[in-house]
XYZ file of C-alpha atoms in Angstrom:
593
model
C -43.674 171.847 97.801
C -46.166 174.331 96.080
C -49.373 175.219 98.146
C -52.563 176.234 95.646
C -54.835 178.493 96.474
C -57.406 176.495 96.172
C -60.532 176.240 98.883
C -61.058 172.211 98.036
C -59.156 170.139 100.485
C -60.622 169.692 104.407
C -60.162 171.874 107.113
C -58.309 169.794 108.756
C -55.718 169.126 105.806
C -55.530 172.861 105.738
C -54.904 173.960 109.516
C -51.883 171.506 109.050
C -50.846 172.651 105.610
C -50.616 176.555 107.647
C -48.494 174.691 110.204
C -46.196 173.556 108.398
C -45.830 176.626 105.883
C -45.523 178.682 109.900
C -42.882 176.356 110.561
C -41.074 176.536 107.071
C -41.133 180.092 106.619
C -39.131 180.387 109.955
C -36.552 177.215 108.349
C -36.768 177.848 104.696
C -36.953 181.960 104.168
C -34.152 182.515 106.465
C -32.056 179.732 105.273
C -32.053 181.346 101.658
C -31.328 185.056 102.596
C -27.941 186.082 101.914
C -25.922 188.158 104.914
C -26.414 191.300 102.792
C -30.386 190.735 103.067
C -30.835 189.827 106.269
C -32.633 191.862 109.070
C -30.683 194.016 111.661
C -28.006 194.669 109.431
C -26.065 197.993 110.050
C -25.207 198.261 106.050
C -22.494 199.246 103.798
C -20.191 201.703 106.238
C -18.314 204.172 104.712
C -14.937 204.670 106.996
C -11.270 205.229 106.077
C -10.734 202.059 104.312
C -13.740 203.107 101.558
C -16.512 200.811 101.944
C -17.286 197.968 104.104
C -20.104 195.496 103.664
C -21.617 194.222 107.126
C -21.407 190.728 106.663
C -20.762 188.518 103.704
C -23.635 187.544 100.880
C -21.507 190.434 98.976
C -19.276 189.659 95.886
C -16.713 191.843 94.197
C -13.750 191.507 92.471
C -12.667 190.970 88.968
C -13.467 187.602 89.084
C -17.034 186.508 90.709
C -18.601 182.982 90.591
C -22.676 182.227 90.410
C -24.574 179.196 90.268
C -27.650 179.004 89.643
C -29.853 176.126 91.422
C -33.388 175.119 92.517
C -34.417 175.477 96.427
C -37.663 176.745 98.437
C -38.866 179.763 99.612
C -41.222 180.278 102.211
C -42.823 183.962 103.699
C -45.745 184.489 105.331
C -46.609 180.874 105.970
C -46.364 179.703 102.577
C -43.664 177.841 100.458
C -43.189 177.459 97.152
C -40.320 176.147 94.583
C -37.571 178.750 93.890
C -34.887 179.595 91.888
C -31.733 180.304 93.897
C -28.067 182.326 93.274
C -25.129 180.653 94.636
C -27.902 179.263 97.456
C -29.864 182.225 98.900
C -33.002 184.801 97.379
C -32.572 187.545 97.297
C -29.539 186.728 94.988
C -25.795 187.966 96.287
C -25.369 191.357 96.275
C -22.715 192.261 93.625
C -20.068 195.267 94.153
C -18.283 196.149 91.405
C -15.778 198.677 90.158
C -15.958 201.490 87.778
C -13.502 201.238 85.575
C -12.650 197.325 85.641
C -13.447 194.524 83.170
C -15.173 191.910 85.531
C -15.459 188.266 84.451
C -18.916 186.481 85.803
C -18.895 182.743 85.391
C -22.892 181.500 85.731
C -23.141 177.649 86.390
C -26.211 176.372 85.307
C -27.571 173.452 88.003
C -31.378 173.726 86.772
C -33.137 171.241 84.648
C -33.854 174.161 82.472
C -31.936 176.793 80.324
C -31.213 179.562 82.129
C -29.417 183.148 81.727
C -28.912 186.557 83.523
C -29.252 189.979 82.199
C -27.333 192.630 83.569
C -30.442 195.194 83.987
C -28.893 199.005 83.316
C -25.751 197.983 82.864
C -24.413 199.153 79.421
C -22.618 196.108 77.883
C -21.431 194.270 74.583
C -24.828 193.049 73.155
C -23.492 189.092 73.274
C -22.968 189.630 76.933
C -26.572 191.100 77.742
C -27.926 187.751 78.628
C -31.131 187.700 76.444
C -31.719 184.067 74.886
C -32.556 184.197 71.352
C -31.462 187.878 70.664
C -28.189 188.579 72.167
C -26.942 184.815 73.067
C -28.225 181.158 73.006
C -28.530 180.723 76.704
C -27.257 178.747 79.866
C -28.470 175.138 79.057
C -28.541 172.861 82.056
C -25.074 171.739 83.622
C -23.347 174.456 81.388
C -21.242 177.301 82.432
C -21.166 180.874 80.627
C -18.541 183.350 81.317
C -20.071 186.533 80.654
C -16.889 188.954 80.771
C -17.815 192.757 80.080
C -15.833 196.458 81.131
C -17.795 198.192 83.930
C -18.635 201.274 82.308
C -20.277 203.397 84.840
C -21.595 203.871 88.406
C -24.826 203.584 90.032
C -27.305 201.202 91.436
C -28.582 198.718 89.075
C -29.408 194.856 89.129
C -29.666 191.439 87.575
C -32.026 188.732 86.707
C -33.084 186.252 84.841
C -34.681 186.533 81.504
C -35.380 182.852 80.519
C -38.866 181.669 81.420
C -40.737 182.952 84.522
C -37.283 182.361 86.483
C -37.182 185.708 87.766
C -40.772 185.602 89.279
C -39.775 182.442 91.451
C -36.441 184.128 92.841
C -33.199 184.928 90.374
C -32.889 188.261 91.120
C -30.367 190.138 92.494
C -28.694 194.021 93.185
C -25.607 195.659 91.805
C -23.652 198.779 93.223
C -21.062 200.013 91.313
C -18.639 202.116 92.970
C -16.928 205.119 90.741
C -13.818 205.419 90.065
C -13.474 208.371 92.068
C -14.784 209.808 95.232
C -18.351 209.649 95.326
C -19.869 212.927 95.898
C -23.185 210.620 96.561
C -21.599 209.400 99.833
C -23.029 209.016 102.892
C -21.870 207.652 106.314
C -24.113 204.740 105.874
C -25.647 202.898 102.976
C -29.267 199.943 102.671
C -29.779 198.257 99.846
C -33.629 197.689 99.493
C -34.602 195.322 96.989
C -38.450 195.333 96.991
C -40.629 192.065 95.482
C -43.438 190.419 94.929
C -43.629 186.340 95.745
C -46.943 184.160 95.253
C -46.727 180.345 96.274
C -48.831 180.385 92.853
C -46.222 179.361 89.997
C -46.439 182.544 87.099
C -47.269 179.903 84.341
C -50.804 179.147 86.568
C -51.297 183.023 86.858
C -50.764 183.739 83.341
C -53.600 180.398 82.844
C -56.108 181.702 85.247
C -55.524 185.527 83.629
C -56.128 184.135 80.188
C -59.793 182.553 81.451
C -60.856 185.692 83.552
C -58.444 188.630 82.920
C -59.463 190.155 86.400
C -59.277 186.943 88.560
C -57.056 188.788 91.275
C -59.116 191.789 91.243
C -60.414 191.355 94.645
C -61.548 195.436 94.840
C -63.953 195.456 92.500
C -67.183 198.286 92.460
C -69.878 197.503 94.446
C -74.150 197.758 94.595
C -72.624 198.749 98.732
C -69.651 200.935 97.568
C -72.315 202.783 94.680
C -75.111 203.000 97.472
C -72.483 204.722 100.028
C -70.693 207.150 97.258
C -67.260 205.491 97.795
C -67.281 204.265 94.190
C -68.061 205.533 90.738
C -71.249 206.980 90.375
C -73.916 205.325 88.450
C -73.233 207.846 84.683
C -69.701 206.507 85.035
C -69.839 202.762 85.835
C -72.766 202.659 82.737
C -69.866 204.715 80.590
C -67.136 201.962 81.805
C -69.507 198.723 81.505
C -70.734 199.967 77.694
C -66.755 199.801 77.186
C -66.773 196.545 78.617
C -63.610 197.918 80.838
C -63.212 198.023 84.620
C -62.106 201.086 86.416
C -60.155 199.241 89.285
C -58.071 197.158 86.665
C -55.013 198.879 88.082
C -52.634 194.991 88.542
C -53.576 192.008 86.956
C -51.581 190.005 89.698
C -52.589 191.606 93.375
C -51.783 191.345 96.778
C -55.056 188.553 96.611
C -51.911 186.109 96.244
C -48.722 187.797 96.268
C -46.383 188.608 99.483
C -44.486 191.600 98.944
C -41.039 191.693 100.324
C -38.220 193.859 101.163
C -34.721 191.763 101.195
C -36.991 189.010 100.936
C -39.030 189.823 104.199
C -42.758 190.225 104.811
C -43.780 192.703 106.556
C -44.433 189.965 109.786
C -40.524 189.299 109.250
C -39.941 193.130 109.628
C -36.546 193.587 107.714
C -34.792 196.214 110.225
C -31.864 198.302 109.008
C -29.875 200.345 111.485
C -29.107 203.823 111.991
C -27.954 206.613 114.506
C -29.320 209.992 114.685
C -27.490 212.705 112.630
C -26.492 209.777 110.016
C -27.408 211.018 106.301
C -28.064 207.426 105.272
C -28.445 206.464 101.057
C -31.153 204.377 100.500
C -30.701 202.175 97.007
C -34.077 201.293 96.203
C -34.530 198.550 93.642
C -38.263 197.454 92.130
C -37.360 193.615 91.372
C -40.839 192.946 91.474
C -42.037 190.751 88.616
C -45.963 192.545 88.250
C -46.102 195.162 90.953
C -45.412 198.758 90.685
C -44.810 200.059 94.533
C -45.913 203.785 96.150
C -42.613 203.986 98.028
C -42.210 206.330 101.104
C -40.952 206.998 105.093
C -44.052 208.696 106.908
C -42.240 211.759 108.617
C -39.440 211.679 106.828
C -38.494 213.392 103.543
C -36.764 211.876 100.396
C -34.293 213.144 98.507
C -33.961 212.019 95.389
C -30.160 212.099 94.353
C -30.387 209.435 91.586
C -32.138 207.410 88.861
C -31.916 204.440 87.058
C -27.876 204.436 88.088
C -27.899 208.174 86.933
C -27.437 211.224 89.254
C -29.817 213.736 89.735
C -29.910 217.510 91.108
C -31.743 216.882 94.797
C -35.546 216.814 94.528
C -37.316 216.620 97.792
C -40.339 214.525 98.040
C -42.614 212.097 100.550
C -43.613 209.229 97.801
C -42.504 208.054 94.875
C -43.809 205.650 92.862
C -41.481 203.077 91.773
C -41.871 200.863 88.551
C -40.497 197.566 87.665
C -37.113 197.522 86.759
C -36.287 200.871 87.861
C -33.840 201.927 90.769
C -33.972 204.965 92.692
C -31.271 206.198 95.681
C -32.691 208.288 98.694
C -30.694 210.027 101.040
C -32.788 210.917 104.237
C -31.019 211.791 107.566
C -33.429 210.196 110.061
C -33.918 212.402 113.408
C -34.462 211.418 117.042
C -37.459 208.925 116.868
C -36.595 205.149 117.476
C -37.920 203.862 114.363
C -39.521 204.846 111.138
C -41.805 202.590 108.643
C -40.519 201.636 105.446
C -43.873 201.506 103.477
C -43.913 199.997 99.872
C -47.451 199.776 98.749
C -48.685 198.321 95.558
C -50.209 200.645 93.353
C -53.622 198.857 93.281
C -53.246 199.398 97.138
C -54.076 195.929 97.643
C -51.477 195.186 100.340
C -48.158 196.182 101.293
C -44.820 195.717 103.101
C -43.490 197.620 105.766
C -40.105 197.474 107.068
C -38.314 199.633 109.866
C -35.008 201.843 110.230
C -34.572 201.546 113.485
C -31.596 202.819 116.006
C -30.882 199.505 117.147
C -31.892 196.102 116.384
C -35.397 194.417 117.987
C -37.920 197.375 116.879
C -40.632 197.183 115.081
C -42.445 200.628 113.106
C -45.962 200.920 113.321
C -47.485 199.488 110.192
C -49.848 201.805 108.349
C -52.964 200.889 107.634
C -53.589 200.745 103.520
C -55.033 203.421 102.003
C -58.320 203.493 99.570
C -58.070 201.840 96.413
C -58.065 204.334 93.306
C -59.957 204.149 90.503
C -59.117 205.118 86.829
C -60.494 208.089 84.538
C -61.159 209.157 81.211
C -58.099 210.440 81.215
C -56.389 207.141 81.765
C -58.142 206.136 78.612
C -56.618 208.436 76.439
C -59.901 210.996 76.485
C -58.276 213.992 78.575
C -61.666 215.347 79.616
C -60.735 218.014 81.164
C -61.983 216.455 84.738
C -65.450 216.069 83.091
C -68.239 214.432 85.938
C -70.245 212.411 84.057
C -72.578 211.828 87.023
C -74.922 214.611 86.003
C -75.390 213.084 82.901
C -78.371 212.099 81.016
C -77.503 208.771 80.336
C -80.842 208.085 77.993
C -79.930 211.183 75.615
C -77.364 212.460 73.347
C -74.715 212.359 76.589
C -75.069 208.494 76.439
C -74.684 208.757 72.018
C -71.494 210.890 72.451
C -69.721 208.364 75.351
C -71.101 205.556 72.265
C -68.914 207.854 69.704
C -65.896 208.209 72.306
C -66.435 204.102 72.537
C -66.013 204.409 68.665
C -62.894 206.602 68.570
C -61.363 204.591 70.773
C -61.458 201.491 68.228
C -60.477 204.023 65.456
C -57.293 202.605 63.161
C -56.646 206.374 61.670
C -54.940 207.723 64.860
C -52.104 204.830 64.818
C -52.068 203.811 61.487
C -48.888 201.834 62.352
C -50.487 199.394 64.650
C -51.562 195.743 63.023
C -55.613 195.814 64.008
C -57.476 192.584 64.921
C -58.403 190.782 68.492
C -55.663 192.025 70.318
C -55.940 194.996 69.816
C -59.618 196.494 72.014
C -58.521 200.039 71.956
C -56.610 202.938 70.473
C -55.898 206.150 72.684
C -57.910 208.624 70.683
C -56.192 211.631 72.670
C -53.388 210.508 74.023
C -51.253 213.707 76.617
C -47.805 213.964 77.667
C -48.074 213.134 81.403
C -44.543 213.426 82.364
C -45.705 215.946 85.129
C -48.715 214.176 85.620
C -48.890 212.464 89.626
C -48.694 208.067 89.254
C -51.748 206.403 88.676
C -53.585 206.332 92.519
C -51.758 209.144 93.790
C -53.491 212.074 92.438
C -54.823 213.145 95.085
C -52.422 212.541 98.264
C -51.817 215.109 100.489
C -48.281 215.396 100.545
C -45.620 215.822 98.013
C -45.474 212.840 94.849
C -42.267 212.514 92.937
C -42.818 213.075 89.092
C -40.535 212.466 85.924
C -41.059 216.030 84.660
C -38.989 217.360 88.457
C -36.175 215.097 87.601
C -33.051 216.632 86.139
C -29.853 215.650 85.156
C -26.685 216.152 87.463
C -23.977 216.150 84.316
C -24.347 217.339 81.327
C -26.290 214.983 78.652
C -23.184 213.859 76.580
C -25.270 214.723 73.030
C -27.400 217.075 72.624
C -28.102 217.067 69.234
C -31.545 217.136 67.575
C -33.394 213.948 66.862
C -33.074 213.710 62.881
C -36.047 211.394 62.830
C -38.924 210.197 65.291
C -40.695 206.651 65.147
C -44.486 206.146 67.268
C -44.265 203.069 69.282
C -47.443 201.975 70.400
C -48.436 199.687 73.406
C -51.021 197.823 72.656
C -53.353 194.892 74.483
C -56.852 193.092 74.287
C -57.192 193.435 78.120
C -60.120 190.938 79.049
C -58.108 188.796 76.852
C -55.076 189.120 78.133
C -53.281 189.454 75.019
C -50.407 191.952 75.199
C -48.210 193.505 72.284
C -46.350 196.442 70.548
C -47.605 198.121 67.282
C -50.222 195.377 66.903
C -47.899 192.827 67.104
C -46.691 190.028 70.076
C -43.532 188.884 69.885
C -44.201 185.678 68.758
C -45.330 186.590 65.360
C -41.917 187.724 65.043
C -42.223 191.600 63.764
C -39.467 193.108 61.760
C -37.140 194.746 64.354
C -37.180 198.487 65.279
C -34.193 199.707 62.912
C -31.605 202.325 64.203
C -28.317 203.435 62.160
C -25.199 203.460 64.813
C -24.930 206.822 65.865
C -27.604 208.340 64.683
C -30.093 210.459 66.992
C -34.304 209.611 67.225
C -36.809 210.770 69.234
C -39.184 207.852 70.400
C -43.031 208.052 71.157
C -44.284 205.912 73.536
C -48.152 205.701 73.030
C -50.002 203.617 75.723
C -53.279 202.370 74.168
C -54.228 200.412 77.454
C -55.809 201.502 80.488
C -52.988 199.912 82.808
C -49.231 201.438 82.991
C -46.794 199.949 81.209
C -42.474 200.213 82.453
C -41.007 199.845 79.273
C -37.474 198.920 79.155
C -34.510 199.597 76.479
C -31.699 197.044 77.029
C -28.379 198.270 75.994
C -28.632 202.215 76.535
C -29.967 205.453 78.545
C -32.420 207.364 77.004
C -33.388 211.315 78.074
C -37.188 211.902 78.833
C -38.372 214.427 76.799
C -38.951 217.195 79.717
C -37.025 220.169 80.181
C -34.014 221.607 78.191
C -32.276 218.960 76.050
C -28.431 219.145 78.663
C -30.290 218.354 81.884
C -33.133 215.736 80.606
C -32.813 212.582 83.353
C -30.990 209.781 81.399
C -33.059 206.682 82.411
C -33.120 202.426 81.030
C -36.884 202.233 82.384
C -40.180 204.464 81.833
C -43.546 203.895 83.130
C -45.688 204.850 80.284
C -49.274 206.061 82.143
C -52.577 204.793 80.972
C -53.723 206.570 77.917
C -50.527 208.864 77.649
C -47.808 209.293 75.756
C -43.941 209.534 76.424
C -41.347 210.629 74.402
C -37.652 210.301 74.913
C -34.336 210.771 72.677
C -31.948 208.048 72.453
C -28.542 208.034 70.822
C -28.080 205.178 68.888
C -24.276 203.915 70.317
C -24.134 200.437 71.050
C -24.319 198.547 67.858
C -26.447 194.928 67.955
C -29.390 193.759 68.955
C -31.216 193.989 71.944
C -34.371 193.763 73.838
C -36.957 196.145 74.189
C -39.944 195.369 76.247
C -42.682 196.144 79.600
C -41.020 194.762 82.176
C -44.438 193.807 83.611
C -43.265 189.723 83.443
C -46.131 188.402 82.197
C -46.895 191.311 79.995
C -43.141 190.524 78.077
C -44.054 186.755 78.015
C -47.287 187.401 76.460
C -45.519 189.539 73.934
C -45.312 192.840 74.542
C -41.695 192.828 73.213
C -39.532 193.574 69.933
C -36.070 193.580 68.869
C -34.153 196.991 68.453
C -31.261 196.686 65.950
C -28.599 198.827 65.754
C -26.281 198.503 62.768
C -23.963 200.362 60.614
C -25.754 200.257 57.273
C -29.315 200.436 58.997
C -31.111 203.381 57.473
C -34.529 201.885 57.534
C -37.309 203.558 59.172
C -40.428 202.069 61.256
């Protein structure tokens, strides 16, 4: 059953419609969540025997089974069709082995190809589960043994990447133990796997996006909010409107529709994990969210960041981090006498939230904070780094209004990227695009408490090549915004661009350029890269990068898995609109972008 969000339809039909959704997320949302997932759990516990999951839901092994089938899901008194692992959503958690070769049969039971990528995880290229670049896909009653060596530890995770599958549930974690002792270990271990869920299929968003590109922007600027200072002032919102951009177009897709979830929970369903005081407890964090970047943090109690993408950091302490798609984080905090603290993942547009509680014993609930003003964007997220220039003591009706006309013009100008393919999708060009590595997430600028950024992040081991890039290649992310029309260099993926060309082996520096007002976590199947930040043995090896609006990233990447493989913003319906290419590596590739 799939509930619309439309108002049509009587009142009557609708107070029973909320019934039954009431009664179905108590049936249907519980039904699906595996053991692993589920609320009141006490964990993984580390003890003499190594590591124990609490309860079953987990799979490990050489030798693991999936199937992949439709079901429902219902949260928050809404249901909707879903895509289901071996029955449940969140999808078994898998444990695996450093060390081992592990052999993963996936049973397709859909009326649809299907597949599942193994996000992080550093594989043979025919075993990365990408239809159309690195295998033909799971078509329906099929099996596919994907059978790969487990080449590393860390948190990671696996989805989907055949339609909108994993917006509607096929999504799942992985922990990999090491082979040896793990100096990351704690005495007890969560798995959070954070989401986004709208009874509103992603095909329908994507149509209602592509008629009104800000159709869940339910925080717009107000006459009100102008009147009582809380928005831009007058000089700016003239600036933004001759631009014909909006300064709270932060997520197309917004809490307006979406439930966000932890282990599949609302925050109504309160997912509860246990500890005891004086515990150090490891948090794996894991952004499976298929359009929402999440402010993550535990109001009165610190974070320590020990790892990254699967990779292992030297401690940072923090109270928030922001959290793209696709990427993974691990926490250790060591909670203190209180009863319960608040899990708090809030979307970046600050639109809604979900809240979930550590708690000493099962049954409590953590207060649940009340969201925090929406931000709005700036120059600088343009690509125009100001230098925090107010605008709102211009004179709009002189030459201050001709010069924002010329930065309108610079912005559309094809000599700062002459790489990128111009024409309707592309509305702007960053004319000044900054390294903002050490720059706060957009909307938490100005917190008052410490942010997490990429530039504090530092590798624990030694980067295993250090050599110099012998080459660098701009890679530009590029969009019509009010069109929705998303792409690389120009180009969407479906006018199939000549692949990004690498020789095996060789050593490049890549520039990411975002030329759109809206962050972008970019993704590089098949390898780590280092960020550009720091000296070149300690740069944090990462899979995933959120590129800010109008900046610029760099990062260096050995080229040492030969093939071809997918490289894309994991923002779902950014990827399907084509904000994708191919990277090739090859042995004879010389070729440069």
């Amino acid at each position: 059953m799939t509930f619309s969000d439309s108002p049509a339809g009587s009142l009557f039909h609708r107070r029973h419609v909320l019934a039954l959704g009431a009664t179905l997320a108590g049936s249907l949302g519980s039904g699906l969540l595996p053991a692993w997932a589920r609320s009141g759990t006490h964990g993984l516990v580390h003890g003499r025997g190594g590591v124990v999951a609490a309860g079953s839901g987990v799979l490990s092994g050489e030798d693991i089974a999936l199937e992949i089938a439709e079901g429902q899901f219902a949260t928050g008194g809404r249901s909707a069709h879903a895509v289901t692992v071996n029955g449940t959503l969140p999808a078994p958690l898998l444990r695996l082995q450093e060390g081992r070769t592990v052999r993963i049969s996936v049973a397709n039971r859909l009326r649809e190809q299907t597949s599942i990528h193994w996000h992080g995880l550093l594989v043979p290229f025919q075993m990365d589960g990408v239809p159309g670049i690195s295998f033909p896909g799971i078509d329906p009653g099929d099996t596919f043994v994907y059978e790969f060596p487990v080449r590393h530890s860390g948190t990671f995770w696996y989805h989907s990447h055949s339609g909108m599958q994993e917006a509607v549930g096929l999504y799942g974690p992985i922990v990999i133990d090491p082979e040896s002792d793990d100096p990351l270990a704690c005495e007890r271990e969560h798995v959070l796997v954070l989401s986004d869920w709208s009874p509103i299929h992603p095909h329908e968003q994507m149509r209602r996006l592509k008629m009104q590109s800000g159709y869940f922007n339910r925080q717009r600027q107000t006459l009100a909010g102008l009147l009582a200072g809380e928005d831009q002032p007058l000089a700016d919102r003239l600036a933004w409107a001759r631009m014909r951009m909006d300064a709270t177009d932060i997520a197309d897709v917004t809490g307006s529709t979406y439930s966000f979830l932890v282990n599949g929970h609302g925050t109504a369903e309160n997912w509860t994990g246990l500890f005891q005081p004086g515990e150090r407890v490891r948090l794996r964090v894991i952004n499976a969210s298929s359009m929402t970047n999440f402010n993550f943090r535990i109001p009165g109690l610190p974070l320590t960041v020990v790892a990254s993408d699967g990779n292992a950091v030297k401690p940072v302490e923090t109270d928030e981090v922001q959290i793209a798609i696709a990427e993974t984080y691990d926490f250790i905090v060591e909670p203190g006498s209180a009863e319960t603290y608040a899990i708090v993942a809030e979307a970046i547009d600050r639109s809604g939230l979900v809240r979930a509680t550590l708690a000493r014993q099962p049954g409590l609930s953590a207060t649940i904070p009340t969201l925090r003003e929406r931000p709005i964007l700036t120059m600088r997220d343009m690509g125009m780094d100001m230098g925090g220039m107010d605008m709102s003591g211009m004179d709009m009706s002189g030459k201050e209004t001709h010069g924002m006309a010329d930065h309108s013009m610079s912005m559309r100008d094809p000599s700062v990227a002459p790489g990128v393919k111009m024409g309707p999708g592309v509305a702007m060009l960053s004319p000044m695009p900054v390294d903002r590595l050490a720059d706060r997430p957009t909307g938490l600028e100005d917190v008052g408490h410490r942010v997490l950024t990429y530039a504090q992040l530092r590798s624990r081991d030694p980067n295993p090549d250090q050599r110099t890039p012998s080459r660098q290649i701009d890679v530009h992310l590029t969009a019509n915004m009010e069109r929705y029309m998303w792409s690389i260099d120009g180009k969407s993926m479906s006018e199939n661009p000549e692949p990004i060309a690498f020789q095996l082996g060789e050593r490049v520096r890549v520039n990411l350029i975002n030329d759109t007002m809206m962050p972008h976590p970019i993704h590089l199947h098949g390898h780590f890269f280092e960020l550009v930040s720091g000296q070149p043995g300690d740069r944090v090896r990462k899979h995933t990068v959120n590129v800010l609006p109008g900046g610029k990233v760099a990062f260096d990447l050995t080229a040492d898995a030969e093939g071809d493989w997918a490289f894309h913003c994991h923002m779902l319906l950014h990827m399907h609109a084509g904000m994708m290419r191919v990277v090739t590596v090859r042995r004879d590739t010389a070729g440069e972008e």
